[in-house]
Coordinates of C-alpha atoms in Angstrom, one line a residue:
X1 CA 94.1 241.1 54.4
X2 CA 93.8 238.7 51.4
X3 CA 94.6 235.2 50.2
X4 CA 97.6 235.0 47.9
X5 CA 98.7 231.8 46.1
X6 CA 101.5 230.2 44.1
X7 CA 100.2 227.2 42.1
X8 CA 102.3 224.7 40.1
X9 CA 100.4 222.3 37.9
X10 CA 101.3 218.7 38.0
X11 CA 104.1 219.1 40.5
X12 CA 104.6 216.5 43.2
X13 CA 105.8 217.3 46.7
X14 CA 105.7 214.7 49.5
X15 CA 104.5 215.4 53.1
X16 CA 108.0 215.9 54.4
X17 CA 108.6 218.7 52.0
X18 CA 105.3 220.4 52.5
X19 CA 105.4 220.2 56.3
X20 CA 108.8 221.9 56.2
X21 CA 107.6 224.6 53.8
X22 CA 104.4 225.2 55.9
X23 CA 106.5 225.5 59.1
X24 CA 108.9 228.0 57.5
X25 CA 106.0 230.0 55.9
X26 CA 104.1 230.4 59.1
X27 CA 107.2 231.9 60.8
X28 CA 107.8 234.6 58.2
X29 CA 107.1 238.2 58.9
X30 CA 103.7 239.4 57.6
X31 CA 102.2 236.0 57.1
X32 CA 99.1 235.5 59.3
X33 CA 98.6 231.9 58.1
X34 CA 100.1 229.8 55.4
X35 CA 99.8 226.3 53.9
X36 CA 101.9 224.4 51.4
X37 CA 100.8 221.0 49.9
X38 CA 99.1 219.1 47.2
X39 CA 95.6 220.2 46.3
X40 CA 94.0 217.1 47.9
X41 CA 90.6 217.2 49.7
X42 CA 92.3 217.3 53.2
X43 CA 94.3 220.4 52.1
X44 CA 91.2 222.1 50.6
X45 CA 89.3 221.3 53.8
X46 CA 92.0 223.0 55.9
X47 CA 91.9 226.1 53.7
X48 CA 88.2 226.2 53.8
X49 CA 88.1 226.0 57.6
X50 CA 90.5 229.0 57.7
X51 CA 88.6 231.1 55.2
X52 CA 91.3 230.7 52.5
X53 CA 89.5 228.5 49.9
X54 CA 89.2 230.6 46.7
X55 CA 87.5 229.6 43.5
X56 CA 90.9 229.2 41.8
X57 CA 92.0 226.8 44.5
X58 CA 88.7 224.8 44.4
X59 CA 89.3 224.2 40.7
X60 CA 92.7 222.5 41.2
X61 CA 93.4 218.8 40.7
X62 CA 95.0 216.6 43.3
X63 CA 98.2 216.5 41.2
X64 CA 98.6 220.3 41.6
X65 CA 100.9 221.9 44.2
X66 CA 99.9 225.0 46.0
X67 CA 101.3 227.5 48.5
X68 CA 98.6 229.7 50.0
X69 CA 99.0 232.5 52.5
X70 CA 96.8 235.0 54.3
X71 CA 98.6 238.4 54.4
X72 CA 98.2 242.1 53.7
X73 CA 99.4 242.4 50.1
X74 CA 101.0 240.7 47.1
X75 CA 104.2 242.5 48.0
X76 CA 104.3 240.8 51.4
X77 CA 103.5 237.4 49.8
X78 CA 106.2 237.8 47.1
X79 CA 108.8 238.7 49.7
X80 CA 107.8 235.7 51.8
X81 CA 108.2 233.5 48.7
X82 CA 111.7 234.8 48.1
X83 CA 112.6 234.0 51.8
X84 CA 110.9 230.5 51.5
X85 CA 112.9 229.7 48.4
X86 CA 116.1 230.7 50.1
X87 CA 115.4 228.6 53.1
X88 CA 114.5 225.6 51.0
X89 CA 117.8 226.0 49.0
X90 CA 119.7 226.3 52.3
X91 CA 118.1 223.1 53.6
X92 CA 119.5 221.3 50.5
X93 CA 123.0 222.3 51.2
X94 CA 125.3 219.9 53.1
X95 CA 127.1 216.7 52.7
X96 CA 124.2 214.6 51.5
X97 CA 124.8 212.8 48.2
X98 CA 122.2 212.5 45.5
X99 CA 121.8 209.6 43.1
X100 CA 120.0 209.0 39.8
X101 CA 118.0 206.0 41.2
X102 CA 117.8 203.4 44.0
X103 CA 120.4 201.1 42.5
X104 CA 123.0 203.9 42.1
X105 CA 122.5 204.8 45.7
X106 CA 122.9 201.1 46.7
X107 CA 126.2 200.9 44.8
X108 CA 127.5 203.9 46.9
X109 CA 126.2 202.4 50.1
X110 CA 126.3 198.6 49.7
X111 CA 125.8 197.9 53.5
X112 CA 122.3 199.4 53.3
X113 CA 119.4 197.0 53.9
X114 CA 116.4 199.4 54.1
X115 CA 115.0 201.9 51.5
X116 CA 112.6 204.7 52.1
X117 CA 110.4 205.4 49.0
X118 CA 108.6 208.8 48.6
X119 CA 107.6 209.2 45.0
X120 CA 104.2 209.9 43.4
X121 CA 102.0 206.8 43.9
X122 CA 102.0 205.8 40.3
X123 CA 105.8 205.2 40.4
X124 CA 106.0 203.6 43.8
X125 CA 105.8 200.0 42.6
X126 CA 108.7 200.5 40.1
X127 CA 111.0 201.7 42.9
X128 CA 109.8 199.1 45.4
X129 CA 110.5 196.3 42.9
X130 CA 114.0 197.6 42.4
X131 CA 114.6 197.8 46.1
X132 CA 113.1 194.5 47.0
X133 CA 115.0 192.7 44.2
X134 CA 118.2 194.2 45.6
X135 CA 117.4 192.7 49.1
X136 CA 116.2 196.0 50.7
X137 CA 113.4 196.2 53.2
X138 CA 111.0 199.1 52.1
X139 CA 109.3 201.9 53.9
X140 CA 106.9 203.2 51.3
X141 CA 105.8 206.7 52.2
X142 CA 104.0 207.3 48.9
X143 CA 100.2 207.4 48.9
X144 CA 97.6 207.0 46.2
X145 CA 99.3 203.8 45.2
X146 CA 96.9 201.6 43.1
X147 CA 95.6 198.6 45.1
X148 CA 97.0 196.2 42.5
X149 CA 100.4 197.8 42.7
X150 CA 100.3 197.5 46.5
X151 CA 99.4 193.8 46.2
X152 CA 102.4 193.2 43.8
X153 CA 104.9 194.9 46.1
X154 CA 103.7 193.0 49.2
X155 CA 103.7 189.7 47.4
X156 CA 107.2 190.3 46.2
X157 CA 108.3 191.2 49.7
X158 CA 106.9 188.0 51.1
X159 CA 108.6 186.0 48.4
X160 CA 111.9 187.7 49.2
X161 CA 111.5 187.4 53.0
X162 CA 111.5 191.2 53.4
X163 CA 109.4 193.9 55.1
X164 CA 107.4 196.2 52.9
X165 CA 105.8 198.9 55.1
X166 CA 103.2 201.0 53.5
X167 CA 102.1 202.4 51.1
X168 CA 101.3 205.5 53.1
X169 CA 103.6 204.5 55.9
X170 CA 104.3 207.7 57.7
X171 CA 106.0 206.4 60.8
X172 CA 108.7 203.7 61.4
X173 CA 111.5 203.5 64.0
X174 CA 114.0 200.8 63.2
X175 CA 117.0 200.1 65.4
X176 CA 116.6 203.7 66.8
X177 CA 116.5 205.2 63.4
X178 CA 113.4 207.4 63.0
X179 CA 112.1 207.2 59.4
X180 CA 109.6 209.4 57.6
X181 CA 107.8 211.4 60.2
X182 CA 108.8 209.4 63.3
X183 CA 110.3 211.0 66.4
X184 CA 113.5 209.7 68.1
X185 CA 112.6 208.1 71.4
X186 CA 114.3 206.1 74.1
X187 CA 115.3 202.5 73.4
X188 CA 113.3 200.0 75.4
X189 CA 111.6 196.6 75.5
X190 CA 108.4 197.5 73.7
X191 CA 107.8 196.8 70.0
X192 CA 104.9 198.6 68.2
X193 CA 103.2 197.5 65.1
X194 CA 100.2 199.4 63.8
X195 CA 98.3 200.9 60.9
X196 CA 98.0 204.4 62.3
X197 CA 101.2 206.5 62.2
X198 CA 99.7 208.9 64.7
X199 CA 98.7 206.1 67.1
X200 CA 102.2 204.6 66.9
X201 CA 103.8 208.0 67.5
X202 CA 101.5 208.6 70.5
X203 CA 102.2 205.3 72.2
X204 CA 106.0 205.7 71.6
X205 CA 105.8 209.2 73.1
X206 CA 103.9 207.9 76.2
X207 CA 106.5 205.2 76.7
X208 CA 109.3 207.7 76.4
X209 CA 107.6 210.1 78.9
X210 CA 107.3 207.1 81.3
X211 CA 111.1 206.6 81.1
X212 CA 110.8 203.4 79.0
X213 CA 111.1 203.1 75.3
X214 CA 110.7 201.0 72.1
X215 CA 112.7 198.4 70.3
X216 CA 111.1 198.8 66.9
X217 CA 108.0 200.7 65.5
X218 CA 106.7 199.2 62.4
X219 CA 104.0 201.2 60.5

């Protein structure tokens, strides 16, 4: 049993992508344990706890993307990577449209009034400014956004009379639409506003289990 990796330097993948990849990877034949994500301290810590932190992985930068798996051989790992790539490609198939940028998407969907932003933190302000100036509320999932950039997008949102949730907003449920990592729950009389996505999710789940529900969850 060994640790096998695929590393891509300076490649960004947000948590939605990496959670999906990790889920698929851990259900593949021959994979005892697998992780996919950016080489951030939290990722390295998880690998270390599971005896999968190699010297090569330790030397990576936070801007590097990594897939790591514990399995019997390179052959097993390579086969798993082929299956993972096929599943990712399959997940991209369907009726969803793709657009060059936020404004192109808005032209195709002029009734939209909310925008979810999941780009590397250094580019989040640029996309948020486009969205806010177009009259869109923002759910900014991006993390590692410079503090000054966050201040600018929040001040612009106040000026425009719009919500700007985030950066690092992982959970929001607006008018029964679950955004980012939120779960779909019953509609009900309770509104939740919080700084912890996990806490919001937990409270929403408890209300759902009790037969009640939420009106809005703002992260």
